[in-house]
Amino acid sequence: MSAGTLQGDKTAKPIRGAGAVRHFLDIDRLDTATLRGILDSARAIKRDPGAYRRLLDNRTLAMIFEKPSTRTRVSFEVGTRQLGGEVVVLKMDDMQLGHGETIGDTARVLSRYVDAVMVRTTGEERVHELAAHASIPIINGLTDQSHPCQIMADILTYEEHRGSIAGRVVAWSGDANNVAVSLAHAAVRFDFELRMACPASLGPSPALLEWAAGERTGRVVCTDSPEEAVRGADLVVTDTWVSMNHTDVDNRHRLLAPYQVNERLMSLAKGDALFMHCLPAHRGEEVTDGVIDGVHSVVWDEAENRLHAQKAILAWCLGA
C-alpha cells in the first residue's frame, strides 16, 4: 500500500480488490515497497488519527489467542476500534478449533463472518494453514518462529528518532528467537546490517543465514561475542531469555547470562545508539534497569508504535 492509497476522508470505504487476499504473515513474504508503504501509512495515521477514524467502518477483526497477550491484544483491539471497526476476541476454549475442528474448517467459517483474522499461536504452520483456507486476510500476531508486527513497530520507532534505518548497524544480544528471526527478515528488506550475538547452541538456523546471504540487500552475521556485535552499533535489541514454550530454564539462563545488555555493553555502541526491547522485560536478566530506563532506551515509544504500525497493517490487509 502506498501512502496515497490510504484515505483519510471519513466517507471513504475500503476497496475490495479482485486480486489475491492480502495476508500479513511474515516480513520476508512481502517486498520492500509494500513494507515501506505500510510504514508511510502508519506515520500518517499516527500524525492525524482523527482523519482515519472511519477507515474500517463496518469491518470486524477476529483475534485468536492460543498464547496470553498484553500488547498484542490491546494494540490490535484499540487500533481497530480507533479506525471505526469492531473486534471479536476468541480463545481456544471458546472455539471448536480447541475441541477437534480443523484449522481449515475454522478458516472457512470465519471467512463468512468477519473481515480479517489476527492469530497469536505456536507453530507458524497454523497461521499458514489458516491463510491457505481463508478468503479473508490473516495476520501473524506472533508465532514461535516469528513476530513481524513487532519489527514493523521497531522500524517505525527507529526511523522516528534517527531517520532511515538503511545502512545502519543493528545488534541483537540473546538467543535467535522469533523476534530475532523477524529482525533478520527486516535487515534484508530494509537494507541494514544485523549482527546477531548468540550462544552457539541458541543461534539462528543455517536456513535463515543462507536466505539472508542469498539476498541482494542487507546483511546478517552471527557471532558468539556480544561485545563484537554491539561495538559501533546504531541500535541494540534484546528480548526475554525464557518464553512460554521453554522448559530448560536454568540452562538457558546459564548460557545467556553473558549476553545481558547492561551499561558496560551498551557503552560499546555509538554514543547516540538506541535500545529496544519488545517487552515484557525481565529486569536484571536480559537487561538492567540502567539500560531500559536510561537515555538510550526508546522501549515505551516502541510499545506505543505497535498501535500505529498495526493500524496500518490492518488498513493494507483490508485495502483501505
mmCIF file of C-alpha atoms in Angstrom:
data_model
loop_
_atom_site.group_PDB
_atom_site.id
_atom_site.type_symbol
_atom_site.label_atom_id
_atom_site.label_comp_id
_atom_site.label_asym_id
_atom_site.label_seq_id
_atom_site.Cartn_x
_atom_site.Cartn_y
_atom_site.Cartn_z
ATOM 1 C CA MET A 1 0.000 0.000 0.000
ATOM 2 C CA SER A 2 1.453 3.321 -0.979
ATOM 3 C CA ALA A 3 0.830 6.337 1.213
ATOM 4 C CA GLY A 4 -1.524 7.657 -1.419
ATOM 5 C CA THR A 5 -3.900 4.713 -1.168
ATOM 6 C CA LEU A 6 -4.739 5.358 2.455
ATOM 7 C CA GLN A 7 -7.825 7.533 2.512
ATOM 8 C CA GLY A 8 -8.352 9.933 5.399
ATOM 9 C CA ASP A 9 -11.750 11.083 4.091
ATOM 10 C CA LYS A 10 -14.282 9.872 6.634
ATOM 11 C CA THR A 11 -16.681 8.928 3.819
ATOM 12 C CA ALA A 12 -14.160 6.671 2.102
ATOM 13 C CA LYS A 13 -14.791 2.937 2.178
ATOM 14 C CA PRO A 14 -12.206 0.143 1.992
ATOM 15 C CA ILE A 15 -11.642 -1.041 -1.559
ATOM 16 C CA ARG A 16 -12.342 -4.693 -2.217
ATOM 17 C CA GLY A 17 -9.667 -5.761 -4.697
ATOM 18 C CA ALA A 18 -10.283 -8.545 -7.169
ATOM 19 C CA GLY A 19 -6.784 -9.913 -6.725
ATOM 20 C CA ALA A 20 -5.221 -12.188 -4.163
ATOM 21 C CA VAL A 21 -6.052 -11.839 -0.472
ATOM 22 C CA ARG A 22 -3.540 -9.654 1.361
ATOM 23 C CA HIS A 23 -2.171 -11.719 4.226
ATOM 24 C CA PHE A 24 0.439 -10.307 6.616
ATOM 25 C CA LEU A 25 2.306 -13.488 7.518
ATOM 26 C CA ASP A 26 5.999 -12.598 7.653
ATOM 27 C CA ILE A 27 8.236 -9.720 6.615
ATOM 28 C CA ASP A 28 10.190 -11.889 4.164
ATOM 29 C CA ARG A 29 6.968 -12.658 2.268
ATOM 30 C CA LEU A 30 6.423 -9.001 1.306
ATOM 31 C CA ASP A 31 8.541 -6.759 -0.876
ATOM 32 C CA THR A 32 10.258 -3.608 0.318
ATOM 33 C CA ALA A 33 7.875 -1.249 -1.471
ATOM 34 C CA THR A 34 4.860 -2.802 0.265
ATOM 35 C CA LEU A 35 6.518 -2.703 3.674
ATOM 36 C CA ARG A 36 7.608 0.897 3.150
ATOM 37 C CA GLY A 37 4.063 1.798 2.142
ATOM 38 C CA ILE A 38 2.704 0.301 5.359
ATOM 39 C CA LEU A 39 5.181 2.340 7.415
ATOM 40 C CA ASP A 40 4.295 5.518 5.496
ATOM 41 C CA SER A 41 0.655 4.864 6.322
ATOM 42 C CA ALA A 42 1.481 4.237 9.986
ATOM 43 C CA ARG A 43 3.149 7.644 10.173
ATOM 44 C CA ALA A 44 0.154 9.306 8.528
ATOM 45 C CA ILE A 45 -2.315 7.649 10.911
ATOM 46 C CA LYS A 46 -0.202 8.492 13.940
ATOM 47 C CA ARG A 47 0.167 12.119 12.830
ATOM 48 C CA ASP A 48 -3.567 12.694 12.349
ATOM 49 C CA PRO A 49 -5.572 9.818 13.875
ATOM 50 C CA GLY A 50 -8.868 11.656 13.674
ATOM 51 C CA ALA A 51 -8.701 11.685 9.890
ATOM 52 C CA TYR A 52 -8.847 7.891 9.821
ATOM 53 C CA ARG A 53 -11.476 7.189 12.451
ATOM 54 C CA ARG A 54 -13.920 5.815 9.856
ATOM 55 C CA LEU A 55 -11.365 3.864 7.838
ATOM 56 C CA LEU A 56 -12.610 0.449 8.976
ATOM 57 C CA ASP A 57 -16.304 1.254 9.292
ATOM 58 C CA ASN A 58 -18.393 -1.926 9.081
ATOM 59 C CA ARG A 59 -15.278 -4.104 9.327
ATOM 60 C CA THR A 60 -14.724 -6.740 12.011
ATOM 61 C CA LEU A 61 -11.431 -8.245 13.132
ATOM 62 C CA ALA A 62 -11.399 -11.640 14.861
ATOM 63 C CA MET A 63 -8.452 -12.195 17.176
ATOM 64 C CA ILE A 64 -7.461 -15.765 18.068
ATOM 65 C CA PHE A 65 -5.233 -16.233 21.103
ATOM 66 C CA GLU A 66 -3.522 -19.534 21.790
ATOM 67 C CA LYS A 67 -0.975 -17.622 23.890
ATOM 68 C CA PRO A 68 -1.560 -14.946 26.544
ATOM 69 C CA SER A 69 -1.047 -11.361 25.449
ATOM 70 C CA THR A 70 -0.965 -7.792 26.722
ATOM 71 C CA ARG A 71 0.481 -5.589 23.985
ATOM 72 C CA THR A 72 -0.791 -7.609 21.023
ATOM 73 C CA ARG A 73 -4.359 -7.789 22.290
ATOM 74 C CA VAL A 74 -4.647 -4.206 23.493
ATOM 75 C CA SER A 75 -2.926 -2.633 20.485
ATOM 76 C CA PHE A 76 -4.940 -4.577 17.898
ATOM 77 C CA GLU A 77 -8.252 -4.115 19.715
ATOM 78 C CA VAL A 78 -7.762 -0.407 20.409
ATOM 79 C CA GLY A 79 -6.337 0.160 16.942
ATOM 80 C CA THR A 80 -9.270 -1.496 15.212
ATOM 81 C CA ARG A 81 -11.798 0.485 17.256
ATOM 82 C CA GLN A 82 -9.953 3.760 16.679
ATOM 83 C CA LEU A 83 -10.301 3.101 12.935
ATOM 84 C CA GLY A 84 -14.043 2.537 13.313
ATOM 85 C CA GLY A 85 -14.026 -1.267 13.243
ATOM 86 C CA GLU A 86 -15.258 -3.953 15.611
ATOM 87 C CA VAL A 87 -13.388 -6.771 17.336
ATOM 88 C CA VAL A 88 -14.226 -10.330 18.356
ATOM 89 C CA VAL A 89 -11.758 -11.971 20.759
ATOM 90 C CA LEU A 90 -11.518 -15.765 20.670
ATOM 91 C CA LYS A 91 -9.550 -18.051 22.960
ATOM 92 C CA MET A 92 -9.048 -21.735 22.325
ATOM 93 C CA ASP A 93 -11.574 -22.722 24.984
ATOM 94 C CA ASP A 94 -14.145 -20.543 23.199
ATOM 95 C CA MET A 95 -13.695 -22.265 19.838
ATOM 96 C CA GLN A 96 -14.408 -25.637 18.295
ATOM 97 C CA LEU A 97 -10.818 -25.425 16.994
ATOM 98 C CA GLY A 98 -9.804 -26.295 20.541
ATOM 99 C CA HIS A 99 -12.143 -29.298 20.511
ATOM 100 C CA GLY A 100 -11.304 -31.071 17.277
ATOM 101 C CA GLU A 101 -12.424 -28.820 14.421
ATOM 102 C CA THR A 102 -9.749 -28.476 11.746
ATOM 103 C CA ILE A 103 -7.891 -25.240 11.111
ATOM 104 C CA GLY A 104 -9.130 -25.274 7.529
ATOM 105 C CA ASP A 105 -12.784 -25.527 8.557
ATOM 106 C CA THR A 106 -12.304 -22.757 11.123
ATOM 107 C CA ALA A 107 -10.799 -20.543 8.424
ATOM 108 C CA ARG A 108 -13.696 -21.175 6.053
ATOM 109 C CA VAL A 109 -16.304 -20.364 8.701
ATOM 110 C CA LEU A 110 -14.611 -17.213 9.993
ATOM 111 C CA SER A 111 -14.288 -16.000 6.398
ATOM 112 C CA ARG A 112 -18.118 -15.857 6.276
ATOM 113 C CA TYR A 113 -18.401 -13.832 9.493
ATOM 114 C CA VAL A 114 -15.523 -11.359 9.764
ATOM 115 C CA ASP A 115 -13.250 -9.319 7.522
ATOM 116 C CA ALA A 116 -9.819 -10.328 8.870
ATOM 117 C CA VAL A 117 -8.242 -12.594 11.480
ATOM 118 C CA MET A 118 -5.239 -11.889 13.694
ATOM 119 C CA VAL A 119 -3.799 -15.007 15.294
ATOM 120 C CA ARG A 120 -1.248 -15.375 18.116
ATOM 121 C CA THR A 121 -0.233 -19.004 18.201
ATOM 122 C CA THR A 122 2.600 -21.514 18.483
ATOM 123 C CA GLY A 123 3.774 -23.025 15.202
ATOM 124 C CA GLU A 124 3.836 -20.892 12.072
ATOM 125 C CA GLU A 125 2.243 -23.759 10.161
ATOM 126 C CA ARG A 126 -1.045 -22.980 11.930
ATOM 127 C CA VAL A 127 -1.030 -19.416 10.604
ATOM 128 C CA HIS A 128 -0.129 -20.602 7.116
ATOM 129 C CA GLU A 129 -2.876 -23.215 7.141
ATOM 130 C CA LEU A 130 -5.416 -20.578 8.175
ATOM 131 C CA ALA A 131 -4.234 -18.399 5.290
ATOM 132 C CA ALA A 132 -4.406 -21.298 2.817
ATOM 133 C CA HIS A 133 -8.099 -21.877 3.568
ATOM 134 C CA ALA A 134 -9.319 -18.347 4.329
ATOM 135 C CA SER A 135 -10.832 -15.941 1.827
ATOM 136 C CA ILE A 136 -10.036 -13.008 4.138
ATOM 137 C CA PRO A 137 -6.691 -11.599 5.355
ATOM 138 C CA ILE A 138 -4.787 -13.481 8.062
ATOM 139 C CA ILE A 139 -2.334 -11.526 10.228
ATOM 140 C CA ASN A 140 0.501 -13.184 12.125
ATOM 141 C CA GLY A 141 0.299 -11.627 15.586
ATOM 142 C CA LEU A 142 3.105 -13.916 16.819
ATOM 143 C CA THR A 143 4.318 -17.477 16.438
ATOM 144 C CA ASP A 144 7.222 -19.338 17.985
ATOM 145 C CA GLN A 145 9.084 -18.721 14.723
ATOM 146 C CA SER A 146 8.466 -15.023 14.012
ATOM 147 C CA HIS A 147 6.980 -11.740 15.242
ATOM 148 C CA PRO A 148 6.601 -9.465 12.200
ATOM 149 C CA CYS A 149 4.177 -6.924 13.702
ATOM 150 C CA GLN A 150 6.695 -6.167 16.445
ATOM 151 C CA ILE A 151 9.506 -5.498 13.998
ATOM 152 C CA MET A 152 7.352 -3.168 11.902
ATOM 153 C CA ALA A 153 6.824 -1.128 15.065
ATOM 154 C CA ASP A 154 10.557 -1.260 15.776
ATOM 155 C CA ILE A 155 11.485 0.084 12.339
ATOM 156 C CA LEU A 156 8.876 2.822 12.726
ATOM 157 C CA THR A 157 10.351 3.755 16.108
ATOM 158 C CA TYR A 158 13.952 3.823 14.961
ATOM 159 C CA GLU A 159 13.162 5.997 11.967
ATOM 160 C CA GLU A 160 11.165 8.446 14.077
ATOM 161 C CA HIS A 161 14.247 9.031 16.215
ATOM 162 C CA ARG A 162 17.154 8.648 13.792
ATOM 163 C CA GLY A 163 15.923 8.719 10.198
ATOM 164 C CA SER A 164 16.202 5.893 7.694
ATOM 165 C CA ILE A 165 17.441 2.580 9.040
ATOM 166 C CA ALA A 166 19.016 1.708 5.690
ATOM 167 C CA GLY A 167 22.768 1.316 6.033
ATOM 168 C CA ARG A 168 22.672 1.259 9.846
ATOM 169 C CA VAL A 169 24.055 -1.404 12.169
ATOM 170 C CA VAL A 170 21.638 -3.235 14.469
ATOM 171 C CA ALA A 171 22.975 -5.519 17.215
ATOM 172 C CA TRP A 172 20.997 -8.365 18.745
ATOM 173 C CA SER A 173 22.140 -9.942 22.009
ATOM 174 C CA GLY A 174 20.419 -13.119 23.181
ATOM 175 C CA ASP A 175 19.039 -16.259 21.578
ATOM 176 C CA ALA A 176 17.836 -16.342 17.977
ATOM 177 C CA ASN A 177 14.163 -16.330 18.923
ATOM 178 C CA ASN A 178 11.095 -15.295 16.936
ATOM 179 C CA VAL A 179 11.819 -11.569 17.292
ATOM 180 C CA ALA A 180 15.402 -12.077 16.097
ATOM 181 C CA VAL A 181 14.182 -14.024 13.061
ATOM 182 C CA SER A 182 11.821 -11.227 12.017
ATOM 183 C CA LEU A 183 14.626 -8.726 12.625
ATOM 184 C CA ALA A 184 16.782 -10.731 10.194
ATOM 185 C CA HIS A 185 13.978 -10.609 7.625
ATOM 186 C CA ALA A 186 13.807 -6.844 8.127
ATOM 187 C CA ALA A 187 17.580 -6.455 7.693
ATOM 188 C CA VAL A 188 17.201 -7.715 4.147
ATOM 189 C CA ARG A 189 14.011 -5.862 3.285
ATOM 190 C CA PHE A 190 15.097 -2.532 4.843
ATOM 191 C CA ASP A 191 18.784 -2.832 3.892
ATOM 192 C CA PHE A 192 20.633 -2.686 7.209
ATOM 193 C CA GLU A 193 23.298 -4.834 8.853
ATOM 194 C CA LEU A 194 22.172 -7.143 11.642
ATOM 195 C CA ARG A 195 24.813 -8.562 13.958
ATOM 196 C CA MET A 196 23.355 -11.431 15.975
ATOM 197 C CA ALA A 197 25.237 -12.320 19.158
ATOM 198 C CA CYS A 198 24.020 -15.721 20.351
ATOM 199 C CA PRO A 199 25.397 -18.766 22.169
ATOM 200 C CA ALA A 200 26.321 -21.411 19.610
ATOM 201 C CA SER A 201 23.512 -23.741 20.712
ATOM 202 C CA LEU A 202 20.896 -20.968 20.568
ATOM 203 C CA GLY A 203 21.916 -19.333 17.308
ATOM 204 C CA PRO A 204 19.952 -18.776 14.105
ATOM 205 C CA SER A 205 19.167 -21.636 11.783
ATOM 206 C CA PRO A 206 21.503 -22.210 8.827
ATOM 207 C CA ALA A 207 18.473 -21.784 6.565
ATOM 208 C CA LEU A 208 17.889 -18.239 7.833
ATOM 209 C CA LEU A 209 21.523 -17.257 7.324
ATOM 210 C CA GLU A 210 21.578 -18.852 3.868
ATOM 211 C CA TRP A 211 18.420 -16.990 2.885
ATOM 212 C CA ALA A 212 19.863 -13.658 4.030
ATOM 213 C CA ALA A 213 23.178 -14.319 2.274
ATOM 214 C CA GLY A 214 21.355 -15.028 -0.965
ATOM 215 C CA GLU A 215 19.540 -11.675 -0.994
ATOM 216 C CA ARG A 216 20.914 -8.532 -2.615
ATOM 217 C CA THR A 217 20.304 -6.114 0.254
ATOM 218 C CA GLY A 218 21.006 -6.090 3.959
ATOM 219 C CA ARG A 219 23.477 -8.252 5.810
ATOM 220 C CA VAL A 220 23.020 -10.768 8.623
ATOM 221 C CA VAL A 221 26.067 -12.013 10.508
ATOM 222 C CA CYS A 222 26.321 -14.163 13.617
ATOM 223 C CA THR A 223 28.870 -14.178 16.440
ATOM 224 C CA ASP A 224 29.100 -15.594 19.941
ATOM 225 C CA SER A 225 30.511 -12.285 21.222
ATOM 226 C CA PRO A 226 28.012 -9.628 22.337
ATOM 227 C CA GLU A 227 30.863 -7.098 22.502
ATOM 228 C CA GLU A 228 31.713 -7.736 18.853
ATOM 229 C CA ALA A 229 28.084 -7.347 17.839
ATOM 230 C CA VAL A 230 27.390 -4.163 19.798
ATOM 231 C CA ARG A 231 30.624 -2.270 19.099
ATOM 232 C CA GLY A 232 29.715 0.766 16.974
ATOM 233 C CA ALA A 233 26.046 -0.251 16.583
ATOM 234 C CA ASP A 234 23.259 2.248 15.935
ATOM 235 C CA LEU A 235 20.624 0.136 17.680
ATOM 236 C CA VAL A 236 20.847 -2.586 20.335
ATOM 237 C CA VAL A 237 17.967 -5.036 20.755
ATOM 238 C CA THR A 238 17.277 -7.899 23.133
ATOM 239 C CA ASP A 239 14.378 -9.969 24.440
ATOM 240 C CA THR A 240 13.478 -12.187 27.364
ATOM 241 C CA TRP A 241 15.543 -15.353 27.662
ATOM 242 C CA VAL A 242 12.683 -17.682 28.546
ATOM 243 C CA SER A 243 9.453 -17.847 26.560
ATOM 244 C CA MET A 244 6.284 -19.783 27.298
ATOM 245 C CA ASN A 245 7.419 -22.798 25.269
ATOM 246 C CA HIS A 246 10.760 -23.211 27.067
ATOM 247 C CA THR A 247 11.280 -25.801 29.792
ATOM 248 C CA ASP A 248 15.096 -25.698 30.129
ATOM 249 C CA VAL A 249 15.022 -22.512 32.186
ATOM 250 C CA ASP A 250 18.208 -22.974 34.229
ATOM 251 C CA ASN A 251 20.295 -23.968 31.220
ATOM 252 C CA ARG A 252 19.070 -21.014 29.174
ATOM 253 C CA HIS A 253 19.902 -18.606 31.988
ATOM 254 C CA ARG A 254 23.397 -20.073 32.251
ATOM 255 C CA LEU A 255 24.031 -19.823 28.513
ATOM 256 C CA LEU A 256 22.581 -16.347 28.105
ATOM 257 C CA ALA A 257 23.948 -14.601 31.194
ATOM 258 C CA PRO A 258 26.973 -13.240 29.255
ATOM 259 C CA TYR A 259 24.552 -11.666 26.737
ATOM 260 C CA GLN A 260 22.841 -9.345 29.209
ATOM 261 C CA VAL A 261 22.514 -5.797 27.874
ATOM 262 C CA ASN A 262 23.984 -3.754 30.699
ATOM 263 C CA GLU A 263 25.655 -0.364 30.914
ATOM 264 C CA ARG A 264 29.062 -1.791 30.060
ATOM 265 C CA LEU A 265 27.816 -3.497 26.895
ATOM 266 C CA MET A 266 25.699 -0.509 25.858
ATOM 267 C CA SER A 267 28.736 1.776 26.180
ATOM 268 C CA LEU A 268 30.337 -0.040 23.227
ATOM 269 C CA ALA A 269 27.573 1.122 20.866
ATOM 270 C CA LYS A 270 27.575 4.527 19.227
ATOM 271 C CA GLY A 271 27.050 7.457 21.573
ATOM 272 C CA ASP A 272 23.589 8.122 20.135
ATOM 273 C CA ALA A 273 22.598 4.467 19.827
ATOM 274 C CA LEU A 274 19.080 3.423 20.750
ATOM 275 C CA PHE A 275 17.984 0.468 22.859
ATOM 276 C CA MET A 276 14.842 -1.587 22.195
ATOM 277 C CA HIS A 277 13.056 -4.484 23.869
ATOM 278 C CA CYS A 278 9.676 -5.820 22.722
ATOM 279 C CA LEU A 279 8.535 -6.355 26.355
ATOM 280 C CA PRO A 280 7.728 -7.794 28.783
ATOM 281 C CA ALA A 281 11.214 -7.335 30.208
ATOM 282 C CA HIS A 282 12.737 -9.414 32.973
ATOM 283 C CA ARG A 283 14.771 -6.670 34.590
ATOM 284 C CA GLY A 284 18.098 -7.853 35.916
ATOM 285 C CA GLU A 285 18.165 -10.766 33.461
ATOM 286 C CA GLU A 286 18.413 -9.854 29.776
ATOM 287 C CA VAL A 287 18.599 -6.109 30.534
ATOM 288 C CA THR A 288 19.492 -3.957 33.529
ATOM 289 C CA ASP A 289 17.374 -1.153 34.935
ATOM 290 C CA GLY A 290 20.116 1.279 33.991
ATOM 291 C CA VAL A 291 19.707 0.462 30.284
ATOM 292 C CA ILE A 292 15.940 0.040 29.969
ATOM 293 C CA ASP A 293 15.327 3.230 31.970
ATOM 294 C CA GLY A 294 18.372 5.020 30.573
ATOM 295 C CA VAL A 295 18.988 7.680 27.942
ATOM 296 C CA HIS A 296 19.354 5.176 25.080
ATOM 297 C CA SER A 297 16.045 3.431 25.701
ATOM 298 C CA VAL A 298 13.011 4.019 23.477
ATOM 299 C CA VAL A 299 11.044 0.985 24.663
ATOM 300 C CA TRP A 300 7.911 2.957 25.560
ATOM 301 C CA ASP A 301 7.816 4.653 22.147
ATOM 302 C CA GLU A 302 8.385 1.203 20.659
ATOM 303 C CA ALA A 303 5.447 -0.222 22.622
ATOM 304 C CA GLU A 304 3.174 2.651 21.564
ATOM 305 C CA ASN A 305 4.117 2.173 17.943
ATOM 306 C CA ARG A 306 2.651 -1.323 17.962
ATOM 307 C CA LEU A 307 -0.688 0.507 17.872
ATOM 308 C CA HIS A 308 0.154 2.675 14.870
ATOM 309 C CA ALA A 309 2.004 0.013 12.869
ATOM 310 C CA GLN A 310 -0.833 -2.460 13.333
ATOM 311 C CA LYS A 311 -3.423 0.083 12.267
ATOM 312 C CA ALA A 312 -1.506 0.434 9.017
ATOM 313 C CA ILE A 313 -1.184 -3.340 8.630
ATOM 314 C CA LEU A 314 -4.954 -3.687 9.055
ATOM 315 C CA ALA A 315 -5.566 -0.926 6.527
ATOM 316 C CA TRP A 316 -3.253 -2.578 3.996
ATOM 317 C CA CYS A 317 -4.729 -6.032 4.503
ATOM 318 C CA LEU A 318 -8.256 -4.702 4.011
ATOM 319 C CA GLY A 319 -7.367 -2.461 1.070
ATOM 320 C CA ALA A 320 -8.469 0.618 2.977
#
